[in-house]
Structures are given as C-alpha cells and as structure tokens.
Amino acid sequence: MTVTKMSWRPTYRSSKFRNVYGKVANREHCFDGIPITKNVHDNHFCAVNSKFLAVVTESAGGGSFIIIPLSQAGRLDSHYPKVCGHQGNVLDIKWNPFFENVVASCSEDTSVRVWEIPEGGLRRNMTEAVLELYGHSRRVGLIEWHPTSSGILFSAGYDYKILIWNLETGEPVKMIDCHTDVILSMSFNTDGSLLATSCKDKKLRVIEPRSGRVLQQASYKNHRVNRVVFLGNMKRLLTTGVSRWNTRQIAFWDQEDLSMPIVEEDIDGLSGLLFPFYDADTHMLYLAGKGDGNIRYFEITTEKPYIQYLMEFRSPAPQKGLGVMPKLGLDVAACEVYRFYKLVTLKGLIEPISMIVPRRSDTYQEDIYPMTAGTEPALSASEWLSGIDRDPVLMSLKDGYHRPNQLVFKAPVKEKKSVVVNGIDLLENVPPRTENEVCGSAHIKAPHPLWFFYSFFFLCMRGFFLLLLLIIIIIIIIIIIICFVQLKILWVVGCQISVA
C-alpha cells in the first residue's frame, strides 16, 4: 500500500457542508467564574449532555468537579456545590449516553466512580458515589462508556491495563493487558464490537474487547500516533500525531490493514496536541489543538481524496479542552450540526461554539439530520458480555427530540471481597505507588514495623526540647530579676551618698 500525501490546495466541489461556520454564544449564554483545573493531563476535563455541563475544577486536598444545569448560564457563585469524593485529582469525566443523570469519573487515587446527579443539579457538595470501582494499581487516566450497552464502562490506567466494568454487578469482568506503556486514547466502532487504542509506545491497535485479542497493530515510524477515532461504519480509522519532522499530522487507516496509512496530511508546525472529533451523521471531522484558538473542519469520504478541507473557525482565546454536545441537545431549528463547549482557563470561562449550516428555509432539514443514535440502549451488560453485538437504536431528531428515557439506573449492592480477573486478584495484587500518586482508600498501607519505636523516640525528643526551652526561659527570668535587684541597690546607695 502506498501512502498518499495530501495537498492543501482547495478543490471546489459540491458539498452541503462547504459553508459551515462557527458561531460563539452571547456572553449571557456562557459560563463564567469557573475555577477550571490547571492539571496538565492531556484530557478535555469537560463533559456535556442535553441537561448538564460537567467541568473538572482546581481544588486542594483531593479532586472535584462541578455539575451545572445548562439552563443556569452566567456567572457562577464562588460557593457553588461540587462533586468532591475523590482523594486525588480527577483526570477524566464522561456522561452515560443512556442515563442523562449518571456521570463517571476517574482519578489519581486509582478509583473509578459513578455518580447519580439529582434533577436540577446539586444543592450541596456530593461526596458519596453510587459506585466506587477499584482495580487499577496506578492512577486512572481514561474512561469510556460502551456505545450500545447500558451497563458497560471501560477504564484505562497508568498500570498499562484496560478494565471492563459490569455496572450491573459493580465488578470488573475483563482485563486487557496488551499495552507496554500508557494508553493515550480509546475509541469504539459503531456497535462497540471493536476498540481502537493509541499508546505511548507509538503503536496503534485494534482490539476485540471481550477476548482482549489484538486484531491489528501498527507501528508506522513516519507517523507517531497520539489520538485515534473510528470513522463510523466506514471501516476506517483516523489518527492525529506527529511526523518524523515534528509537524502535526493526521493519518487515514484501513482498520483491517494497519501496515501503512492510506493518507497522511500535514497540518502545521505547532506543538500542541491535536484532538479529533468525528460526526458520523454528517461525516465531518473537527480538529482542535490544545492551546490553539482555532478549530479546523473537514469532510470525510470513502473515495479519493478521502479528506476534504472545508474551513476554519478562529478565536484569539486558547482552549484547554472541549466538551461536545450529543445530537439530542442541538438546536435543529437553527441548522446546528455540532456544538463545542470551550474551556478558557485564563478567564475561567466556558464558551459554547455552534457549527451551523446556513439555510434559508426554517423547516426541518432532513438531509443534514439523518437518523441518529438515541437514548435507548441496544443491549444490556449481560447480553453484550455473552457475545451479542447490535447497532445503536436510532431515532429522528424531528420526531423524538425530547423523548424521555423510561429506564432507571440501579446501582448494585456490593460486598467487600476479592476481585479475580484473568487469574489476578485486582484488589490484592497492587504494586507500590509512585511518589506523585495518591493512595486510594481501598488500599490502606500497613504501619511500618518500627512505627512505635519512631513515635516514642520523637515524643521523647519533643519532651526534651520543651524541657530545654523551659529551663532557658527560667534562666532569663532569674537574670532579669538579679539585674533589677542590683539596680535597686545601686539607686539606694546613691541616694544615701547624696544625703550625706
């Protein structure tokens, strides 16, 4: 297979998305006064659905994030309630695609937690999660919900492992242990039967998640992969990364043959990480660089030239991360096809950015809003684990715009016990942590055998220094008294001499 190098020269052709433009929301529809985290981890620190906006915040003594109802735009109160149950910094948050009040978070404290947010948002700080999931031996950097099953959650940790959690039982059911370094990103195909991962070992992998078997693996040296995304049902992958000349680059791959990319295209010479966002309904790809102010967008096709550059949204404010609104939350009356929530750390501001197709008609535009994945799961967790794959349950944005989900999220009641996956007890087989990682509450270290001797020694030393300080104070007081008495005697003697 030969690699095709793309040209930046625009080729004009018929496309309904050629004139898509980005529109920033008015100031009163932005979210202001938010202490956005200053963590340098390469994540978005933001998640959004049609009800709530979740943002990881800066905090001392643990990790926290805030949940803001989308109807409460404007300046945030400094004492706004937070979700603050983690003992370490929160590194990733994701909303459940089928239960809009359920959000998952992962942290440096090695845990994954699932929270149920009350209707209307929080009225006080939330510290108790409905599920606390322990199994990783290092901090957990990524979480992803399964796209079609309601009770399956994936987590990737700095222990180089991916755990699959069955939330119907609250336990891990599979450990994928094929990576040799930190996992940078995870992406599912449409029905969730395949998982693509990018890793710090510069390899791209396509994995069958139930068995953990690696179906395809790429270690193409001319393109160092950072992020990967499945392109819907095209049987294609798109990655962002760096070329051998350290320019930012995207590459187009056949998922059944990762020996070489089909297409490579250089973007620019900047150093920030490129985040890819793919809209399977419109076949549009959005590229946003961390620390950039612009968002480029392209149209993806199955035929040459495969990737067609459309336009670029520009802004002077750099973005730390971006949240993406699901299709059900878009304004179809305004022909909005995508919406970002941009984190501007320096201003403590979150700006909604709408991608709009200009149309003269006010009627529903069937061609830009095809049937899309709805809020009804296609599978239960047990069905998916048994080997069944189904495509998402589709719905029309015209007919089912605000169709309520009748399902109720039920957290299992768990007892403390060992968790054995692939013959390894995840709660017992815990290697020692690094200095910059916080020990989780599930793994409390035993006291050092000489702890009592050390404590007694330090108490004695403390008592000795207190006694010494008391003696010094007494000596100073005695010296002051002696000096005062001597001065008194001299004054009396001097008075007697003057009288004589």
Coordinates of C-alpha atoms in Angstrom, one line a residue:
M1 CA 0.0 0.0 0.0
T2 CA 1.3 3.4 -0.9
V3 CA 0.9 6.4 1.3
T4 CA -0.8 9.4 -0.4
K5 CA 0.3 12.8 0.7
M6 CA -2.5 15.4 0.6
S7 CA -2.2 18.8 -0.8
W8 CA -3.5 22.0 1.0
R9 CA -4.7 23.5 -2.3
P10 CA -8.5 23.7 -2.1
T11 CA -10.5 21.7 -4.6
Y12 CA -14.0 23.1 -5.1
R13 CA -16.8 20.5 -5.3
S14 CA -20.4 20.2 -4.4
S15 CA -20.9 19.8 -0.6
K16 CA -23.8 20.8 1.6
F17 CA -21.2 21.4 4.4
R18 CA -18.8 23.6 2.5
N19 CA -20.1 26.8 4.1
V20 CA -20.4 25.6 7.7
Y21 CA -19.4 28.3 10.1
G22 CA -18.7 28.6 13.8
K23 CA -20.7 30.9 16.0
V24 CA -19.8 31.8 19.6
A25 CA -22.7 32.2 22.0
N26 CA -23.5 35.6 23.5
R27 CA -21.9 36.4 26.9
E28 CA -25.1 35.7 28.8
H29 CA -25.2 32.2 27.5
C30 CA -21.5 31.5 28.5
F31 CA -20.5 30.0 31.9
D32 CA -18.2 32.4 33.8
G33 CA -16.3 32.4 37.1
I34 CA -15.4 28.7 36.9
P35 CA -12.0 27.7 38.6
I36 CA -11.0 25.3 35.7
T37 CA -8.3 22.8 36.7
K38 CA -4.7 23.7 35.9
N39 CA -3.8 20.0 35.5
V40 CA -1.5 19.3 32.5
H41 CA -3.0 15.9 31.8
D42 CA -4.0 15.6 28.1
N43 CA -7.8 15.3 28.5
H44 CA -10.7 17.6 28.0
F45 CA -11.7 18.0 31.6
C46 CA -15.2 18.7 30.4
A47 CA -18.3 16.6 29.5
V48 CA -21.8 17.8 28.4
N49 CA -25.2 16.3 27.6
S50 CA -28.6 17.8 27.0
K51 CA -29.1 18.6 30.7
F52 CA -25.8 19.3 32.4
L53 CA -22.3 20.6 31.9
A54 CA -19.6 18.9 34.0
V55 CA -16.2 20.6 34.5
V56 CA -13.1 19.5 36.5
T57 CA -12.1 22.3 38.9
E58 CA -9.0 23.3 40.7
S59 CA -9.1 22.1 44.3
A60 CA -6.8 21.4 47.2
G61 CA -6.7 18.2 49.2
G62 CA -8.4 16.0 46.6
G63 CA -10.2 16.1 43.3
S64 CA -13.5 17.7 42.4
F65 CA -15.7 18.7 39.5
I66 CA -18.9 20.8 39.2
I67 CA -22.2 20.0 37.6
I68 CA -24.0 23.0 36.1
P69 CA -27.5 22.7 34.6
L70 CA -27.4 24.2 31.0
S71 CA -30.3 26.5 31.9
Q72 CA -28.1 28.2 34.6
A73 CA -25.7 30.1 32.3
G74 CA -23.9 33.2 33.5
R75 CA -21.5 33.8 36.4
L76 CA -21.1 31.0 38.9
D77 CA -21.2 31.6 42.6
S78 CA -17.8 31.0 44.3
H79 CA -19.5 28.6 46.8
Y80 CA -21.2 26.6 44.1
P81 CA -21.6 22.9 45.3
K82 CA -19.1 20.3 43.9
V83 CA -18.7 16.6 43.5
C84 CA -15.7 16.0 45.7
G85 CA -15.5 12.4 46.7
H86 CA -12.1 11.6 45.1
Q87 CA -8.9 11.7 47.1
G88 CA -6.7 12.6 44.1
N89 CA -7.0 14.9 41.1
V90 CA -9.9 14.0 38.7
L91 CA -8.4 13.2 35.3
D92 CA -11.5 12.3 33.1
I93 CA -15.3 12.6 33.3
K94 CA -17.9 11.1 30.9
W95 CA -21.7 11.2 30.9
N96 CA -23.6 7.9 30.5
P97 CA -25.1 8.1 26.9
F98 CA -28.4 6.4 28.1
F99 CA -28.9 7.9 31.6
E100 CA -28.5 11.7 31.5
N101 CA -28.2 12.0 35.3
V102 CA -25.3 9.5 35.6
V103 CA -21.7 10.5 35.2
A104 CA -18.5 8.6 35.7
S105 CA -15.1 10.0 36.8
C106 CA -11.6 8.6 37.3
S107 CA -8.8 10.0 39.3
E108 CA -5.2 9.8 40.5
D109 CA -6.5 7.9 43.6
T110 CA -6.7 4.8 41.4
S111 CA -10.5 4.6 41.5
V112 CA -13.4 5.0 39.0
R113 CA -16.6 6.3 40.5
V114 CA -20.1 6.5 39.2
W115 CA -22.4 9.4 40.4
E116 CA -26.1 10.0 40.1
I117 CA -26.9 13.7 39.9
P118 CA -30.3 14.8 41.1
E119 CA -32.7 16.6 38.8
G120 CA -32.0 20.3 38.7
G121 CA -28.3 19.9 39.8
L122 CA -26.6 19.8 43.2
R123 CA -27.8 21.8 46.2
R124 CA -24.8 20.8 48.4
N125 CA -21.5 19.1 48.0
M126 CA -21.7 15.5 46.9
T127 CA -19.2 13.1 48.4
E128 CA -20.9 9.7 48.1
A129 CA -20.8 7.9 44.8
V130 CA -23.4 5.2 43.8
L131 CA -20.5 3.0 42.8
E132 CA -16.8 3.0 43.7
L133 CA -14.7 0.8 41.4
Y134 CA -11.2 -0.3 42.5
G135 CA -9.0 -2.5 40.4
H136 CA -6.2 -0.4 38.9
S137 CA -2.8 -0.2 40.7
R138 CA -1.9 3.3 39.3
R139 CA -3.9 6.4 38.5
V140 CA -6.7 6.1 36.0
G141 CA -6.4 8.5 33.1
L142 CA -9.3 7.5 30.7
I143 CA -12.8 6.2 30.9
E144 CA -15.3 5.4 28.0
W145 CA -18.9 4.2 28.1
H146 CA -19.8 1.4 25.7
P147 CA -21.8 3.0 22.8
T148 CA -24.7 0.4 22.7
S149 CA -24.7 -1.3 26.1
S150 CA -26.2 0.5 29.1
G151 CA -24.0 -1.1 31.8
I152 CA -20.5 -1.4 30.4
L153 CA -17.7 1.0 31.3
F154 CA -14.1 0.9 30.1
S155 CA -11.2 2.4 32.1
A156 CA -7.5 2.8 31.2
G157 CA -4.9 3.3 33.9
Y158 CA -1.2 4.1 34.2
D159 CA -0.6 0.4 35.0
Y160 CA -1.0 -0.1 31.2
K161 CA -4.2 -2.0 31.6
I162 CA -7.8 -1.6 30.4
L163 CA -10.5 -2.9 32.7
I164 CA -14.1 -3.6 31.6
W165 CA -16.6 -3.0 34.3
N166 CA -20.1 -4.6 34.5
L167 CA -22.1 -1.9 36.3
E168 CA -25.0 -4.3 36.8
T169 CA -22.8 -6.2 39.3
G170 CA -20.3 -3.4 40.1
E171 CA -17.3 -5.6 39.2
P172 CA -14.6 -5.9 36.6
V173 CA -15.2 -8.7 34.1
K174 CA -12.2 -8.4 31.8
M175 CA -8.6 -7.0 31.9
I176 CA -7.0 -6.1 28.6
D177 CA -3.2 -6.4 29.1
C178 CA -1.6 -6.0 25.7
H179 CA -0.1 -2.5 26.1
T180 CA 3.5 -1.8 27.1
D181 CA 3.1 1.9 28.0
V182 CA 0.4 4.4 29.0
I183 CA -2.8 4.3 26.9
L184 CA -3.4 7.7 25.3
S185 CA -6.9 7.3 23.8
M186 CA -9.7 4.8 23.2
S187 CA -12.4 4.7 20.5
F188 CA -15.2 2.3 19.7
N189 CA -16.7 1.4 16.3
T190 CA -20.5 2.0 15.9
D191 CA -21.7 -1.2 17.5
G192 CA -18.9 -1.4 20.1
S193 CA -17.5 -4.8 18.8
L194 CA -14.1 -3.2 18.2
L195 CA -11.9 -1.0 20.3
A196 CA -9.0 1.1 18.9
T197 CA -6.3 2.4 21.2
S198 CA -3.3 4.7 20.8
C199 CA -0.4 4.2 23.2
K200 CA 2.7 6.0 24.4
D201 CA 4.7 3.1 22.8
K202 CA 3.8 4.7 19.5
K203 CA 1.6 1.8 18.4
L204 CA -2.0 1.8 17.1
R205 CA -4.1 -1.3 18.0
V206 CA -7.5 -2.6 17.0
I207 CA -8.7 -5.0 19.8
E208 CA -11.6 -7.3 20.2
P209 CA -12.6 -6.1 23.7
R210 CA -14.4 -9.2 25.0
S211 CA -11.5 -11.5 24.4
G212 CA -8.7 -8.9 24.7
R213 CA -7.2 -10.2 21.4
V214 CA -5.3 -7.7 19.3
L215 CA -6.6 -8.0 15.7
Q216 CA -4.4 -5.4 14.1
Q217 CA -1.3 -3.5 15.2
A218 CA 0.6 -0.6 13.6
S219 CA 4.0 0.8 14.4
Y220 CA 4.5 3.0 11.4
K221 CA 7.6 5.1 12.2
N222 CA 6.8 8.1 10.0
H223 CA 3.7 8.9 12.0
R224 CA 3.7 8.9 15.8
V225 CA 0.1 8.3 16.9
N226 CA -1.4 10.4 19.7
R227 CA -5.2 10.1 19.3
V228 CA -7.4 7.7 17.4
V229 CA -11.0 7.8 16.4
F230 CA -13.2 5.3 14.5
L231 CA -14.9 6.8 11.4
G232 CA -18.4 5.3 12.0
N233 CA -19.2 2.4 9.7
M234 CA -16.6 3.2 7.0
K235 CA -14.2 0.6 8.4
R236 CA -11.6 3.3 8.6
L237 CA -9.6 4.9 11.4
L238 CA -8.3 8.4 11.7
T239 CA -5.3 9.3 13.9
T240 CA -3.6 12.6 14.9
G241 CA 0.1 12.6 15.7
V242 CA 3.5 13.9 14.7
S243 CA 5.5 13.3 11.6
R244 CA 9.2 12.5 11.6
W245 CA 9.8 16.2 11.1
N246 CA 7.8 17.1 14.2
T247 CA 4.9 18.6 12.3
R248 CA 1.3 17.9 13.4
Q249 CA -0.3 15.4 11.2
I250 CA -3.4 13.3 10.6
A251 CA -3.5 9.9 9.0
F252 CA -6.3 7.8 7.5
W253 CA -6.1 4.0 8.0
D254 CA -7.9 0.8 6.9
Q255 CA -9.0 -0.9 10.1
E256 CA -8.3 -4.4 8.5
D257 CA -4.7 -3.4 7.4
L258 CA -2.7 -1.2 9.6
S259 CA 0.6 -1.8 7.9
M260 CA 0.6 1.7 6.4
P261 CA -1.8 4.6 6.4
I262 CA -3.9 5.2 3.3
V263 CA -3.4 9.0 3.5
E264 CA -1.2 11.3 5.6
E265 CA -1.7 15.1 5.7
D266 CA 0.5 17.6 7.5
I267 CA -1.5 20.3 9.4
D268 CA 1.1 22.8 10.8
G269 CA 4.3 23.0 12.7
L270 CA 2.8 23.8 16.2
S271 CA 3.5 21.6 19.2
G272 CA 0.1 21.3 20.9
L273 CA -1.8 18.0 20.9
L274 CA -4.5 17.7 18.2
F275 CA -7.9 16.4 19.4
P276 CA -10.0 14.8 16.7
F277 CA -13.9 14.9 16.8
Y278 CA -15.9 12.9 14.3
D279 CA -19.6 13.3 13.5
A280 CA -20.7 10.1 11.9
D281 CA -24.1 11.6 10.8
T282 CA -22.5 14.4 8.7
H283 CA -19.1 12.7 8.1
M284 CA -17.4 15.8 9.3
L285 CA -14.1 15.8 11.2
Y286 CA -13.1 18.6 13.5
L287 CA -9.5 19.1 14.6
A288 CA -8.8 21.3 17.7
G289 CA -5.3 21.8 19.1
K290 CA -4.7 22.0 22.8
G291 CA -3.6 25.6 23.4
D292 CA -4.8 26.7 20.0
G293 CA -7.7 29.1 19.4
N294 CA -8.9 27.6 16.1
I295 CA -10.9 24.6 15.1
R296 CA -10.4 23.2 11.6
Y297 CA -13.1 21.0 10.0
F298 CA -13.0 18.5 7.1
E299 CA -15.4 16.3 5.2
I300 CA -14.5 12.5 5.2
T301 CA -15.3 10.4 2.1
T302 CA -14.7 6.7 1.2
E303 CA -13.2 7.7 -2.1
K304 CA -10.2 9.8 -3.0
P305 CA -9.1 12.3 -1.8
Y306 CA -10.7 10.8 1.4
I307 CA -10.2 14.0 3.5
Q308 CA -11.5 17.3 2.1
Y309 CA -10.6 20.5 3.9
L310 CA -13.7 22.8 4.5
M311 CA -13.0 25.8 6.7
E312 CA -11.5 27.0 9.9
F313 CA -13.1 28.6 13.0
R314 CA -10.7 31.1 14.6
S315 CA -10.6 32.7 18.1
P316 CA -7.9 34.5 20.0
A317 CA -8.5 32.7 23.3
P318 CA -6.6 29.4 23.7
Q319 CA -8.6 26.3 24.6
K320 CA -7.6 23.8 27.3
G321 CA -10.3 21.3 26.4
L322 CA -13.6 20.9 24.6
G323 CA -16.8 19.3 25.5
V324 CA -19.2 18.1 22.8
M325 CA -23.0 18.2 22.9
P326 CA -24.8 15.0 21.8
K327 CA -27.1 15.3 18.8
L328 CA -30.2 15.3 21.0
G329 CA -29.1 18.6 22.6
L330 CA -28.6 20.6 19.3
D331 CA -30.9 23.3 18.0
V332 CA -32.3 21.8 14.8
A333 CA -34.3 25.0 14.1
A334 CA -31.0 26.9 13.7
C335 CA -29.5 24.2 11.5
E336 CA -26.9 23.5 14.2
V337 CA -24.9 20.3 13.4
Y338 CA -22.3 20.3 16.2
R339 CA -21.7 22.2 19.4
F340 CA -18.4 22.6 21.4
Y341 CA -18.0 23.9 24.9
K342 CA -14.6 25.5 25.0
L343 CA -12.6 25.8 28.3
V344 CA -10.7 29.1 28.5
T345 CA -8.6 28.7 31.7
L346 CA -7.2 32.2 31.9
K347 CA -10.7 33.7 32.0
G348 CA -12.4 31.0 34.0
L349 CA -14.8 30.9 31.1
I350 CA -16.7 28.2 29.1
E351 CA -17.9 29.3 25.7
P352 CA -20.5 27.4 23.6
I353 CA -19.4 27.3 19.9
S354 CA -22.1 26.2 17.4
M355 CA -21.3 24.8 14.0
I356 CA -24.2 25.9 11.7
V357 CA -25.1 25.1 8.1
P358 CA -26.5 28.2 6.5
R359 CA -30.0 27.5 5.2
R360 CA -32.7 30.0 4.1
S361 CA -35.7 27.7 5.0
D362 CA -37.0 27.4 8.6
T363 CA -38.3 23.9 8.1
Y364 CA -36.6 20.7 9.4
Q365 CA -33.6 19.8 7.2
E366 CA -33.8 16.1 6.6
D367 CA -30.5 15.9 4.7
I368 CA -28.3 17.3 7.5
Y369 CA -30.2 15.4 10.3
P370 CA -30.3 11.7 9.4
M371 CA -31.5 9.1 11.9
T372 CA -29.1 9.2 14.8
A373 CA -28.2 7.2 18.0
G374 CA -30.8 7.8 20.6
T375 CA -31.0 7.4 24.4
E376 CA -32.3 3.8 24.4
P377 CA -29.6 1.1 24.8
A378 CA -29.5 -1.7 22.3
L379 CA -28.1 -4.2 24.8
S380 CA -27.8 -4.9 28.5
A381 CA -24.4 -5.6 30.0
S382 CA -25.1 -9.3 30.3
E383 CA -26.2 -9.5 26.6
W384 CA -23.0 -7.8 25.4
L385 CA -20.8 -10.0 27.6
S386 CA -22.5 -13.1 26.2
G387 CA -21.2 -12.2 22.7
I388 CA -24.2 -10.3 21.2
D389 CA -23.5 -7.1 19.1
R390 CA -26.2 -4.7 17.9
D391 CA -26.1 -1.3 16.2
P392 CA -27.4 1.7 18.2
V393 CA -31.2 2.3 18.4
L394 CA -31.8 5.2 16.0
M395 CA -34.2 8.0 16.3
S396 CA -35.2 11.1 14.4
L397 CA -34.4 14.5 15.8
K398 CA -37.6 15.7 14.3
D399 CA -40.0 13.2 15.9
G400 CA -38.1 12.3 19.1
Y401 CA -36.3 15.5 20.0
H402 CA -37.1 15.3 23.7
R403 CA -38.3 11.7 24.1
P404 CA -37.8 10.8 27.8
N405 CA -35.9 7.6 28.7
Q406 CA -38.1 5.3 30.8
L407 CA -35.1 3.3 32.1
V408 CA -33.9 3.8 35.7
F409 CA -30.2 3.4 36.7
K410 CA -29.8 0.9 39.6
A411 CA -26.5 0.6 41.3
P412 CA -25.7 -2.9 42.6
V413 CA -25.2 -3.5 46.3
K414 CA -21.6 -4.7 46.7
E415 CA -19.8 -6.6 49.5
K416 CA -16.1 -6.3 50.2
K417 CA -14.4 -9.3 48.5
S418 CA -11.6 -10.3 46.3
V419 CA -11.9 -9.5 42.5
V420 CA -10.2 -12.0 40.3
V421 CA -9.8 -11.2 36.6
N422 CA -7.5 -13.3 34.3
G423 CA -6.3 -15.2 37.4
I424 CA -5.2 -12.0 39.2
D425 CA -6.8 -10.6 42.3
L426 CA -7.0 -6.9 41.4
L427 CA -7.6 -5.7 45.0
E428 CA -4.6 -7.6 46.4
N429 CA -2.1 -7.6 43.6
V430 CA -1.2 -3.9 43.9
P431 CA 2.4 -2.8 43.2
P432 CA 3.8 0.1 45.2
R433 CA 2.8 3.5 44.0
T434 CA 5.0 6.3 42.7
E435 CA 5.7 9.4 44.7
N436 CA 3.2 11.6 42.8
E437 CA 0.3 9.3 43.0
V438 CA -2.2 9.3 45.8
C439 CA -3.0 6.1 47.7
G440 CA -6.7 5.2 47.3
S441 CA -9.0 4.4 50.2
A442 CA -9.3 0.8 49.1
H443 CA -5.6 0.1 49.6
I444 CA -4.6 1.3 53.1
K445 CA -0.9 0.6 53.8
A446 CA 0.0 -1.3 57.0
P447 CA 2.1 0.6 59.6
H448 CA 5.8 0.3 59.5
P449 CA 7.1 -2.4 62.0
L450 CA 9.3 0.2 63.7
W451 CA 6.5 2.8 63.8
F452 CA 6.0 2.5 67.6
F453 CA 9.8 3.0 68.3
Y454 CA 9.9 6.0 66.0
S455 CA 6.8 7.5 67.7
F456 CA 8.3 7.0 71.2
F457 CA 11.6 8.5 70.1
F458 CA 10.0 11.6 68.6
L459 CA 7.9 12.1 71.7
C460 CA 11.0 11.9 73.9
M461 CA 12.8 14.3 71.7
R462 CA 9.9 16.7 71.7
G463 CA 9.7 16.5 75.5
F464 CA 13.5 17.1 75.8
F465 CA 13.2 20.3 73.6
L466 CA 10.3 21.5 75.6
L467 CA 12.2 21.0 78.9
L468 CA 15.2 22.7 77.5
L469 CA 13.1 25.7 76.4
L470 CA 11.5 25.9 79.8
I471 CA 15.0 26.0 81.5
I472 CA 16.2 28.7 79.2
I473 CA 13.1 30.8 80.0
I474 CA 13.6 30.4 83.7
I475 CA 17.3 31.4 83.5
I476 CA 16.4 34.5 81.5
I477 CA 13.8 35.4 84.2
I478 CA 16.3 34.9 87.0
I479 CA 18.9 37.1 85.2
I480 CA 16.3 39.9 84.8
I481 CA 15.4 39.7 88.5
I482 CA 19.1 39.8 89.6
C483 CA 19.7 42.8 87.3
F484 CA 16.6 44.6 88.7
V485 CA 17.8 44.0 92.3
Q486 CA 21.3 45.2 91.6
L487 CA 19.9 48.4 90.0
K488 CA 17.7 48.9 93.1
I489 CA 20.7 48.5 95.5
L490 CA 22.8 51.0 93.4
W491 CA 19.9 53.5 93.4
V492 CA 19.6 53.3 97.3
V493 CA 23.3 53.6 97.8
G494 CA 23.4 56.6 95.5
C495 CA 20.6 58.3 97.4
Q496 CA 22.4 57.8 100.8
I497 CA 25.6 59.3 99.4
S498 CA 23.8 62.4 98.1
V499 CA 22.1 62.9 101.6
A500 CA 25.5 62.6 103.4

